Structure formats: structure tokens, C-alpha cells
Short mmCIF file of C-alpha atoms in Angstrom, two decimals:
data_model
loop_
_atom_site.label_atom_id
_atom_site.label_comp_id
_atom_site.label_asym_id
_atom_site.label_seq_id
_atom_site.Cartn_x
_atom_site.Cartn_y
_atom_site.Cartn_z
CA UNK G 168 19.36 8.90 39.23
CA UNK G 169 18.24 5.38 38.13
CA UNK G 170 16.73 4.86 34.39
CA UNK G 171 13.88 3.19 35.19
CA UNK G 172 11.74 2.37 32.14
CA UNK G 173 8.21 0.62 31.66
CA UNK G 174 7.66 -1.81 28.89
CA UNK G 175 4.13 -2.79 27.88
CA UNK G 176 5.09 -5.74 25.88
CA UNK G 177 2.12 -7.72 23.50
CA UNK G 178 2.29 -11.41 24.40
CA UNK G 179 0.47 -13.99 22.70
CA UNK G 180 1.23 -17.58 22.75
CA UNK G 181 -1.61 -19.27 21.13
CA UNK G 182 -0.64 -22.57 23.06
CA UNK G 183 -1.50 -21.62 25.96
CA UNK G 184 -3.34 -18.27 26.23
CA UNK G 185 -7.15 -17.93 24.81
CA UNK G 186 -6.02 -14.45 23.96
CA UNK G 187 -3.55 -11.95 23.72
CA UNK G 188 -2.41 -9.30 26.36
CA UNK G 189 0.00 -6.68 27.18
CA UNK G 190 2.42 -7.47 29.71
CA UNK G 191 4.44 -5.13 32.03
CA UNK G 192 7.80 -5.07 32.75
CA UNK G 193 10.13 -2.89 34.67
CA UNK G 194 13.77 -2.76 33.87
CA UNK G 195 16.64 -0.63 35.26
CA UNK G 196 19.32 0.54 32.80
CA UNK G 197 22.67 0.32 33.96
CA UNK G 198 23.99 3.00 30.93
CA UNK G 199 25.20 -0.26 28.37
CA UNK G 200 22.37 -0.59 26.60
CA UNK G 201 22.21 1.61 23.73
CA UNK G 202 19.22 0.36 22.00
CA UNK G 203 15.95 -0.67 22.85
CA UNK G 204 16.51 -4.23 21.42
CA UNK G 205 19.34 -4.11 24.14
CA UNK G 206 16.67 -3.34 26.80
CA UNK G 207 14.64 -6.55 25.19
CA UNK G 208 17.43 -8.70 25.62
CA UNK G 209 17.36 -8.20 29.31
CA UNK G 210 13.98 -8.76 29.26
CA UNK G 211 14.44 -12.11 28.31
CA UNK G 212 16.90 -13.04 30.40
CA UNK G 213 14.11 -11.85 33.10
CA UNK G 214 11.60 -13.98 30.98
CA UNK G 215 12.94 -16.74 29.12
CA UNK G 216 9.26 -17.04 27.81
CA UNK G 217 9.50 -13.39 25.55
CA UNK G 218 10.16 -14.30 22.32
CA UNK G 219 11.16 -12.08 19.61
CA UNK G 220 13.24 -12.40 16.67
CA UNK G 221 16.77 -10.73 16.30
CA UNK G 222 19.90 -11.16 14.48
CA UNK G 223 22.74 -9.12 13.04
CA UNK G 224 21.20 -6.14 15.74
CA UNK G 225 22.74 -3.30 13.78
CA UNK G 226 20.06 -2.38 11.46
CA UNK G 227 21.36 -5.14 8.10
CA UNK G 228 19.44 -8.14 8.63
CA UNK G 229 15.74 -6.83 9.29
CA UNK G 230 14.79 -9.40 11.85
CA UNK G 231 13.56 -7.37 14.44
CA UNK G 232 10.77 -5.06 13.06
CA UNK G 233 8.38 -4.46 15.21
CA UNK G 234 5.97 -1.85 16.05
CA UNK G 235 7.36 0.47 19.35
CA UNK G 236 5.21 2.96 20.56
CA UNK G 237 2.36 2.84 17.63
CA UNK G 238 5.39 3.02 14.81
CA UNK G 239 7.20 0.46 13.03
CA UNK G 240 10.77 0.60 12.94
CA UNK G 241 13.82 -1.66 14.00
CA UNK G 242 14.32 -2.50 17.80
CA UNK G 243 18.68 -2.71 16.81
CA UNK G 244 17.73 1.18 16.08
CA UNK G 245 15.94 2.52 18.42
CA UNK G 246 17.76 4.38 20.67
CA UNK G 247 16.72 4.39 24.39
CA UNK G 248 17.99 8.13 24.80
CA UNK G 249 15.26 8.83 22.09
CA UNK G 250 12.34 6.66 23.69
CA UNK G 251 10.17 7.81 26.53
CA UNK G 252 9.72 6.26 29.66
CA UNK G 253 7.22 3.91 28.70
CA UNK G 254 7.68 1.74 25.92
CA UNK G 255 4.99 -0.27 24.42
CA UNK G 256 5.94 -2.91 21.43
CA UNK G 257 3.78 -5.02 19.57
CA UNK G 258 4.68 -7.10 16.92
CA UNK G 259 3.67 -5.50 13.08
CA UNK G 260 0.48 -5.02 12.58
CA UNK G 261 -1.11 -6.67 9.55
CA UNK G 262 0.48 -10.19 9.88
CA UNK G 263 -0.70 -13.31 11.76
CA UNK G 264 1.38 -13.52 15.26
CA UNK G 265 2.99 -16.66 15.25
CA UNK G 266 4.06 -15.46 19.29
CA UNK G 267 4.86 -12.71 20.98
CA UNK G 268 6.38 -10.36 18.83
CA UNK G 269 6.92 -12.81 16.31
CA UNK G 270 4.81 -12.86 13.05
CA UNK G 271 4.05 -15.44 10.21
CA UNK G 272 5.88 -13.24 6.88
CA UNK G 273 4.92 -16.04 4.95
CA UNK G 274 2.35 -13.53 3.06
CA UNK G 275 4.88 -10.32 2.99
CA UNK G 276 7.69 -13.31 0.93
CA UNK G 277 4.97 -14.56 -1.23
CA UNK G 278 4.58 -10.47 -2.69
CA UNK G 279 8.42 -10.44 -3.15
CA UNK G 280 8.68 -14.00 -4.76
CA UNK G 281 5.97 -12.72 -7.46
CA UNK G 282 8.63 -9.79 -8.37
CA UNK G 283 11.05 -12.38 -9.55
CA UNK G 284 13.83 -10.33 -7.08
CA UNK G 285 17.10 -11.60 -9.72
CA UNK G 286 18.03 -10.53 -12.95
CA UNK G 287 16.69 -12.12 -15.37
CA UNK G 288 19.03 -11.89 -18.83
CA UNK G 289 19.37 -14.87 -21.31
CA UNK G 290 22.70 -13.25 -23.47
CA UNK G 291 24.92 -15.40 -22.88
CA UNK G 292 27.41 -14.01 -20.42
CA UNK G 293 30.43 -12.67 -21.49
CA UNK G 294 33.97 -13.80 -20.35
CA UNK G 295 33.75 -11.24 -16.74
CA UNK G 296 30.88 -9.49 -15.31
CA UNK G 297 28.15 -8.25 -17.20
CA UNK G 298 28.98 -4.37 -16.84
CA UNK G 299 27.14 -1.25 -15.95
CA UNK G 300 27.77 2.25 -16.69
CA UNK G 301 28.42 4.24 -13.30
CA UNK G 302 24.90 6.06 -14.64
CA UNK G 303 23.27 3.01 -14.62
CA UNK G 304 24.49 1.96 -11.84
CA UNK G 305 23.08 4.83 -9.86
CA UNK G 306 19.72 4.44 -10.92
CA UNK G 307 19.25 1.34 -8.58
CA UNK G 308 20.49 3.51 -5.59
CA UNK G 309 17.80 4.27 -3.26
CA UNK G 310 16.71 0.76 -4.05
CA UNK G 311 19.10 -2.12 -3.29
CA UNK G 312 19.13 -1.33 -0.06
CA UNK G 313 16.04 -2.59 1.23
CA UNK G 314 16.63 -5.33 3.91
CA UNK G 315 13.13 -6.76 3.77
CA UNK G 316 12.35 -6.01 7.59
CA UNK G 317 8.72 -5.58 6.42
CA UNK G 318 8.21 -2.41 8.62
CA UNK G 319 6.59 -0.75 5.39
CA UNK G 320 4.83 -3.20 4.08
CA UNK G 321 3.06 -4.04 7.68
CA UNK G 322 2.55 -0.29 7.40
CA UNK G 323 0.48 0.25 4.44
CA UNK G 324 -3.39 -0.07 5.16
CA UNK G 325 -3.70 -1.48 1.74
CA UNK G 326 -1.29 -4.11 2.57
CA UNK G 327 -3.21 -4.93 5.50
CA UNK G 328 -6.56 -5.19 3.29
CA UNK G 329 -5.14 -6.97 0.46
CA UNK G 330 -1.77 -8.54 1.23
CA UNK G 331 -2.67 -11.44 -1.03
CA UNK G 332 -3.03 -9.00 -4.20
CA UNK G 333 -0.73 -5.99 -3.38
CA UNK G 334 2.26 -5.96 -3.51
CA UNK G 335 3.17 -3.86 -0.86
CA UNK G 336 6.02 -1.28 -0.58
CA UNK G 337 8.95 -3.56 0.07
CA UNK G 338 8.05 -5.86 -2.96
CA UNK G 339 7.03 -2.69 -5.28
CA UNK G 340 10.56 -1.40 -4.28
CA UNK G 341 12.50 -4.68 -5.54
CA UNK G 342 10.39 -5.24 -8.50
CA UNK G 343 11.66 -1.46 -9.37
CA UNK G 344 15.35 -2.66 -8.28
CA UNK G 345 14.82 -4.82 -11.26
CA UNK G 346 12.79 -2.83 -13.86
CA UNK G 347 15.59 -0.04 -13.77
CA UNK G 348 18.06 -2.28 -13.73
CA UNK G 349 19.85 -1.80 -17.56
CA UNK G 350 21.30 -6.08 -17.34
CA UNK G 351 18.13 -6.63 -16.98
CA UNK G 352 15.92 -7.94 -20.33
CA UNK G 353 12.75 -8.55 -18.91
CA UNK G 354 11.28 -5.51 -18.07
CA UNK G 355 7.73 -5.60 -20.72
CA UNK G 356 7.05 -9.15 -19.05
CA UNK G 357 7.63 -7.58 -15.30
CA UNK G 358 4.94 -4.81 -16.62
CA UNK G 359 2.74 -6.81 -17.78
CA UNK G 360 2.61 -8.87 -14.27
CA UNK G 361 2.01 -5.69 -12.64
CA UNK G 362 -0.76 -3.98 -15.05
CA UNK G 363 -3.65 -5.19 -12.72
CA UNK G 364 -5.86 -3.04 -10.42
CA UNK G 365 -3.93 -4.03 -7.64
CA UNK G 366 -0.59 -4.99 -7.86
CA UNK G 367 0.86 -1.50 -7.92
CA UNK G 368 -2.49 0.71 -8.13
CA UNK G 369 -4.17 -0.30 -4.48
CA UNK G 370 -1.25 2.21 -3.74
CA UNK G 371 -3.04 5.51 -2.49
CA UNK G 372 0.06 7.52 -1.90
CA UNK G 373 -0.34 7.82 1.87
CA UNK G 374 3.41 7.25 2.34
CA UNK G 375 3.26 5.59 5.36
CA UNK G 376 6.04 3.17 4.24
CA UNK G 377 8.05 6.08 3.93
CA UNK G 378 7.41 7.22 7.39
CA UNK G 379 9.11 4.29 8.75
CA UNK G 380 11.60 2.95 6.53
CA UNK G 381 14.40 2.41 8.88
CA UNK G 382 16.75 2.64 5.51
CA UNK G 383 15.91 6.13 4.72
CA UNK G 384 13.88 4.73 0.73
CA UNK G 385 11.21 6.01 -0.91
CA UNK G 386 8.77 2.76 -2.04
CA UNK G 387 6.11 5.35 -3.36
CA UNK G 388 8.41 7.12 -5.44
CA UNK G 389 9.19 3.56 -6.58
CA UNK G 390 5.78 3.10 -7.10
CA UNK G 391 5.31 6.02 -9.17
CA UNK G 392 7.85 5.56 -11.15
CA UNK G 393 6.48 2.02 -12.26
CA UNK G 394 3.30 3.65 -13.33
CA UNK G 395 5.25 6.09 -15.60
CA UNK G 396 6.42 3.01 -16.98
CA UNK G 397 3.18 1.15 -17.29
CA UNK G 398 1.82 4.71 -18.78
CA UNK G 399 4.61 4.89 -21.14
CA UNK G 400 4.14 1.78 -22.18
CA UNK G 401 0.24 1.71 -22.38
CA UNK G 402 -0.66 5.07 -23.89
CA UNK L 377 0.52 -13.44 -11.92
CA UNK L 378 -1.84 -10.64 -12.62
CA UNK L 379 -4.56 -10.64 -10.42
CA UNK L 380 -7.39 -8.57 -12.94
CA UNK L 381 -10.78 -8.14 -11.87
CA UNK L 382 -13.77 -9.01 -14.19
CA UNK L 383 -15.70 -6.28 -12.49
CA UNK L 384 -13.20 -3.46 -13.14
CA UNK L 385 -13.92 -1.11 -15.55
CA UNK L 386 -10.75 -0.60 -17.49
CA UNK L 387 -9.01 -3.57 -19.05
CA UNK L 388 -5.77 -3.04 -16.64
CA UNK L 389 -4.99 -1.41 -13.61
CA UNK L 390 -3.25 1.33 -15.69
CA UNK L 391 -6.15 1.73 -17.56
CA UNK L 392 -8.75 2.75 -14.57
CA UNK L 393 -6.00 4.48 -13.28
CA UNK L 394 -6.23 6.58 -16.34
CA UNK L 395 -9.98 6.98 -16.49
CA UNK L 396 -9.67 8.16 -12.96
CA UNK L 397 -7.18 11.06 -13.32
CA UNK L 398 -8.90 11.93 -17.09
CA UNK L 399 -12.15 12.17 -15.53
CA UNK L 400 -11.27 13.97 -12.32
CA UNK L 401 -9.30 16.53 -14.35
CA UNK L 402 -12.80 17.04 -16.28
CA UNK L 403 -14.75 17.40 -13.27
CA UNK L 404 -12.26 19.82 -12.10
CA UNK L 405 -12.41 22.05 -15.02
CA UNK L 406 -15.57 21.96 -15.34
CA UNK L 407 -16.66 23.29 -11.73
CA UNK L 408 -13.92 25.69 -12.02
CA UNK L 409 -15.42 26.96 -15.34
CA UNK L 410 -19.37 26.44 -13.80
CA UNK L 411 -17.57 28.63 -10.65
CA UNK L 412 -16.30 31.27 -13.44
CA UNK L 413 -20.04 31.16 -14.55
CA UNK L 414 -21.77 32.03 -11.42
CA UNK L 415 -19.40 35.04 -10.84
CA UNK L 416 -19.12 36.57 -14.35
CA UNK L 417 -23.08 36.15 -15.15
CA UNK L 418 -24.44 40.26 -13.91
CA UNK L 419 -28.13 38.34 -13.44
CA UNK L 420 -28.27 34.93 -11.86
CA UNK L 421 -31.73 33.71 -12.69
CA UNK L 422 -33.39 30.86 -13.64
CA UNK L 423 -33.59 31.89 -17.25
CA UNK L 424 -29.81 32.74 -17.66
CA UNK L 425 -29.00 28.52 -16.35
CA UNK L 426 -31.82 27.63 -18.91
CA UNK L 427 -30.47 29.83 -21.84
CA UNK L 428 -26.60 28.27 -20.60
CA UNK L 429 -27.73 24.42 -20.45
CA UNK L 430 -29.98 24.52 -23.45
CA UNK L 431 -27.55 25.08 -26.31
CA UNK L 432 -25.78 22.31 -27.99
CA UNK L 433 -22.34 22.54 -26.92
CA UNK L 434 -23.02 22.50 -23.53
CA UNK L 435 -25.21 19.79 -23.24
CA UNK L 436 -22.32 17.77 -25.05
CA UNK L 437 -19.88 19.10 -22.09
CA UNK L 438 -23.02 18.15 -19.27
CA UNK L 439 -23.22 14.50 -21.08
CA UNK L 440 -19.08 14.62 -20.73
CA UNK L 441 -19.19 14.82 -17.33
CA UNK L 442 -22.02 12.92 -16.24
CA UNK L 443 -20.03 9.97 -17.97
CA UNK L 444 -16.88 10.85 -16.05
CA UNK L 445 -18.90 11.34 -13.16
CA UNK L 446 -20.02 7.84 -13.17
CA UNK L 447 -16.51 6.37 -14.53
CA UNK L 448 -14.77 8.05 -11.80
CA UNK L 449 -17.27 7.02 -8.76
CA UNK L 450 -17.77 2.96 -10.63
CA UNK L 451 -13.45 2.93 -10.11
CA UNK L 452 -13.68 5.01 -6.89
CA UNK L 453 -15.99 2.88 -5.56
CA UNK L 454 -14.70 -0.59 -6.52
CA UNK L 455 -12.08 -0.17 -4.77
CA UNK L 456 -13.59 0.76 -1.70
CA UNK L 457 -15.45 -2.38 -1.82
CA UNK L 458 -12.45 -4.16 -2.95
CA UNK L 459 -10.74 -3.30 0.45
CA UNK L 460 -13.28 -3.75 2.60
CA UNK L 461 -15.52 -6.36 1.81
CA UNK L 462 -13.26 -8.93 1.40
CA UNK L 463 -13.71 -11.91 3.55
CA UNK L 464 -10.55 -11.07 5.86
CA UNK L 465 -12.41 -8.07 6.84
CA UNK L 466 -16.08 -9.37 6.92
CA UNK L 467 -14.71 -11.71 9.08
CA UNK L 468 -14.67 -9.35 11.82
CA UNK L 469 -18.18 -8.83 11.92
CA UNK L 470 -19.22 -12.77 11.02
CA UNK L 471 -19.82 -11.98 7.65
CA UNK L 472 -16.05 -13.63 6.05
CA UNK L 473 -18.55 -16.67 4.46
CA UNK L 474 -20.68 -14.00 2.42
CA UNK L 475 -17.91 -11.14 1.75
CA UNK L 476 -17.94 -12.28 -1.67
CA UNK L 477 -21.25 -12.45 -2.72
CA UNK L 478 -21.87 -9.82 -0.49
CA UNK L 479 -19.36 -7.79 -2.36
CA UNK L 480 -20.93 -8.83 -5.89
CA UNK L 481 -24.37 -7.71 -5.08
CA UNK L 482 -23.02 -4.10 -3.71
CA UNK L 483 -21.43 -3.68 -6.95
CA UNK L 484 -24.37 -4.77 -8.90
CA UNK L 485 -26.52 -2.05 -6.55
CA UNK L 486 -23.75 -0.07 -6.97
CA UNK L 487 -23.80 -0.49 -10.83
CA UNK L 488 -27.95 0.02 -11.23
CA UNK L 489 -27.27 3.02 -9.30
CA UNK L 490 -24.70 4.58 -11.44
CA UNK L 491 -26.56 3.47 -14.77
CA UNK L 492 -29.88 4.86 -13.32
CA UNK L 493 -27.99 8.25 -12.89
CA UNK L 494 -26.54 8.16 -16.29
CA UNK L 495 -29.52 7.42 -18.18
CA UNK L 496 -31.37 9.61 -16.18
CA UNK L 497 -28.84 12.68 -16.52
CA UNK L 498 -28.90 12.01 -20.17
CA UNK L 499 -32.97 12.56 -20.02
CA UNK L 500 -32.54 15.48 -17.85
CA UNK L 501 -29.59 17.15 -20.52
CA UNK L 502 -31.17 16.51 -23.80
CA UNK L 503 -34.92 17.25 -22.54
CA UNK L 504 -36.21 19.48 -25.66
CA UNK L 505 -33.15 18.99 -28.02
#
């Protein structure tokens, strides 16, 4: 039998329409498409006018968060054999839509620029690499890995409230990254940029941004762990 | 790049942080031990919760946790308003021009309110000391 599936797709382009609206497409699958930003791609061929943004589409580059079926998550990743019939996408909540499922991340880069996201270490390097122990090394695990897709952060009802003064999961991850990292020699002036009430406090623990992660981290641990360190330092 | 608050109570994030776990672990001792109280007392009359809030100690311990009471709801609070009536939210309703003044005179009702009930426990606690 046929795999007919429904798509409910938000479309907004703020050119042209006074507002936005869900439109409905039918596609058949044929069995090649594995993922449901597969299925998109069709769609566009259908309707050159859906836009959406997409890259590496294998889960490394983060360009095609988006929110499918009321949670965020990675259209490269989600499987079709794990999606219902009908499929309804949006673009991530919390961000202005620039169109379609496209949104302006200008705010989500602005939390991650004030992290400083690069080592910052004035010793003059020696002749190779500046080395870790494999211990230290470890400790960033769990970290690194973020690819910045924003599906967290655009998770996070305090992000949504205050992305100007929260950080947000993704950037509370990196700055983390950083903290722990042992070539790193500016960890008491990274504190002290994040010893306000919100930077890292608006955090309420509702681990949302774990929910959805498509890299399997932890930002709240992440989070907790910098106010050990802010503790540690403070008390 | 720290974005402090003159209206906070603490002088850093970590700080009201603190004063909000300190004073909710008072509160929670405290009703635990108030629970304790009402279950270990053989007759529950007005004259045994007279005799209990009338001696010294425990009318330091009431003043205790009035104060983190008040500490805990002021942080508690501010944040609340902090989230919501901000101007991106206000907006919503028509209100994004006044979210900030708006916000400033919540806290200041917010503030009167909370002092009120300080001052006014500390009457109530100390009444024929």
C-alpha cells in the first residue's frame, strides 16, 4: 500500500502575506526517503516557494531545526518510519520568522558571542600544541559537541522571555566547554560575566533543552555545574 | 557583560540564588518542626500556641522566618515579573510602551507589600516581650 503522508507546513512570507498560515500538502513516498527533511525536499520541488534551511542533512551542521509535531529536533533526523501520518512543522518557536521555516538567530549568536566560545590563554605557546591530560580532556566531553542548531535554546521558556539576558542552553553549554577547559586561563573573568540574575540563574531546571537535544547533552547539568563554580567561588 | 538588576535583592545572581535555597530550607524546617508540634502536643489549645510563641527563642525563630519569608517571595517574585512584564510580552496585550514602568511600580507594590508584612509580623511576634 501507498505511504501517503499529510504535512501541515507554517508559511509566512511577510512580503506578501498579512499573516501567517498552515499549509497542506500531500506527498506519496516512494520508500527513498529516509528522513523527514527528505520528504521536505520533495516538497519543494512541488513548491519552489517553501523555504527552509538545510545543509550537511546528517545531523553535523544544525541548519535545519525546526519544530515537527510540537517538538524541536532536526528534520536530517527524523525518521519517517518514526513519524505519524500527519506531520505538522513550524519553524522554532521563540525567534522572529524571517520565512517559512526560516528564523532570524541573530539573538540565539548574540548569547554565544557573549561566552567568548575560544580559548582564551596568553602563555606564550610552546613549540607544539598546548597539551591536555586524557583526564582533562574528558571533562569537555558531553560538551564540544554541540552543533548550535538552537533546538534547546528555542526550547527553554526562559529563553523565549528573556533571550536578550539569558543565555540559553546552547550558550550556557559552550561557556562550560570553556570554563572546564584546563588551557584555558580565564575562567574568574568568565564567572564574573555570568554572576548576574540572569545569565545562568533565569534557568529553572525544567530540562526542556534536554528533551530535545538532537546530540544526546545535558545543558542543565552544564548549568549546574557553573553555579557550583560561581558558589565555590562566592561563598 | 553582566546584565545586574538594581532591583534585585542580592548583589549577584549567585547571591539571590543563595538567599533563595537558605531561606526555603528554613521554611522547610520550620513547618516540618511546627508539623512535629501539632502532633506531639497531647492538648491543642489556644493556651499551649500562646505558651509556644511567647518565649524568647521562638519568637527569634518566628522573626527568622518571617525575614526569609519575605526574602524568598521579594526573589521569587522578581523574577516572575522579570519574565513577564517585559515589553516583548506586554506587547501582546498593547502594553510593550509601559512594561517597564509598569514593571517598576509592581515591584514597588510588591515591595510595600512585603515590608508591610514584615513590620507587621514583627509587631505581631514581639507583642508583650
Amino acid at each position: 500500500m501507498a505511504d501517503v503522508r499529510t504535512f501541515e507546513i507554517y508559511r509566512y512570507d511577510p512580503d506578501k502575506d498579512a499573516a501567517p498560515y498552515m499549509q497542506t500538502y500531500t506527498l506519496e513516498l516512494d520508500g527513498s526517503e529516509r528522513m523527514l527533511l527528505d520528504a521536505l525536499i520533495k516538497l519543494k520541488k512541488q513548491d519552489e516557494t517553501l523555504s527552509f534551511r538545510r545543509s550537511c542533512r546528517e545531523g553535523i551542521c544544525g541548519s535545519d531545526g525546526m519544530n515537527i509535531n510540537g517538538k524541536n529536533g532536526l528534520a536530517c533526523l527524523a525518521s519517517l518510519d518514526e513519524l505519524p501520518k500527519k506531520i505538522v512543522v513550524r519553524p522554532l518557536p521563540g525567534l522572529p520568522v524571517i520565512r517559512d521555516l526560516v528564523v532570524d538567530m541573530t539573538m540565539f549568536y548574540r548569547q554565544y558571542e557573549k561566552v567568548k566560545p575560544f580559548l582564551i590563554n596568553n602563555t606564550p605557546p610552546p613549540p607544539t600544541e598546548r597539551r591536555q591530560s586524557p583526564e582533562d580532556r574528558e571533562k569537555i566531553d558531553g560538551l564540544y559537541e554541540c552543533i548550535l542548531c538552537a533546538c534547546c535554546s528555542t526550547s527553554c521558556p526562559s529563553f523565549w522571555w528573556n533571550p536578550d539576558k539569558f543565555l540559553g542552553p546552547a550558550a550556557s553549554i559552550q561557556a562550560y566547554r570553556f570554563l572546564v577547559d584546563s588551557r584555558d586561563e580565564a575562567t574568574a573573568e568568565r564567572l564574573a560575566n555570568l554572576d548576574d540574575p540572569f545569565s545562568v540563574f533565569r534557568c529553572h531546571g525544567i530540562m526542556n533543552c534536554v528533551n530535545v537535544c538532537p546530540k544526546g547533552l545535558n545543558p542543565t547539568r552544564a548549568i549546574g555545574h557553573i553555579r557550583n563554580m560561581l558558589l565555590s567561588k562566592g561563598v | 557583560m553582566g546584565m545586574n538588576s538594581a532591583t534585585t535583592l542580592g548583589r549577584s545572581g549567585t547571591h539571590d540564588w543563595i538567599i533563595q535555597r537558605v531561606s526555603a530550607v528554613i521554611l522547610g524546617i520550620y513547618f516540618i518542626g511546627l508539623m512535629g508540634w501539632f502532633v506531639c502536643t497531647p492538648v491543642l489549645d489556644h493556651a499551649a500556641w500562646a505558651a509556644l510563641n511567647a518565649c524568647t527563642a521562638m519568637r527569634i525563630v518566628n522573626t527568622l522566618v518571617v525575614l526569609s519569608l519575605v526574602a524568598h517571595a521579594w526573589v521569587g517574585v522578581w523574577s516572575i515579573l522579570t519574565d513577564y512584564v517585559t515589553p516583548a510580552r506586554m506587547r501582546n496585550v498593547g502594553l510593550g510602551d509601559y512594561a517597564t514602568g509598569l514593571r517598576f511600580l509592581l515591584e514597588v507594590v510588591v515591595f510595600l507589600w512585603l515590608f508591610g508584612s514584615l513590620a507587621w509580623g514583627a509587631v505581631i511576634i514581639w507583642a508583650g516581650a
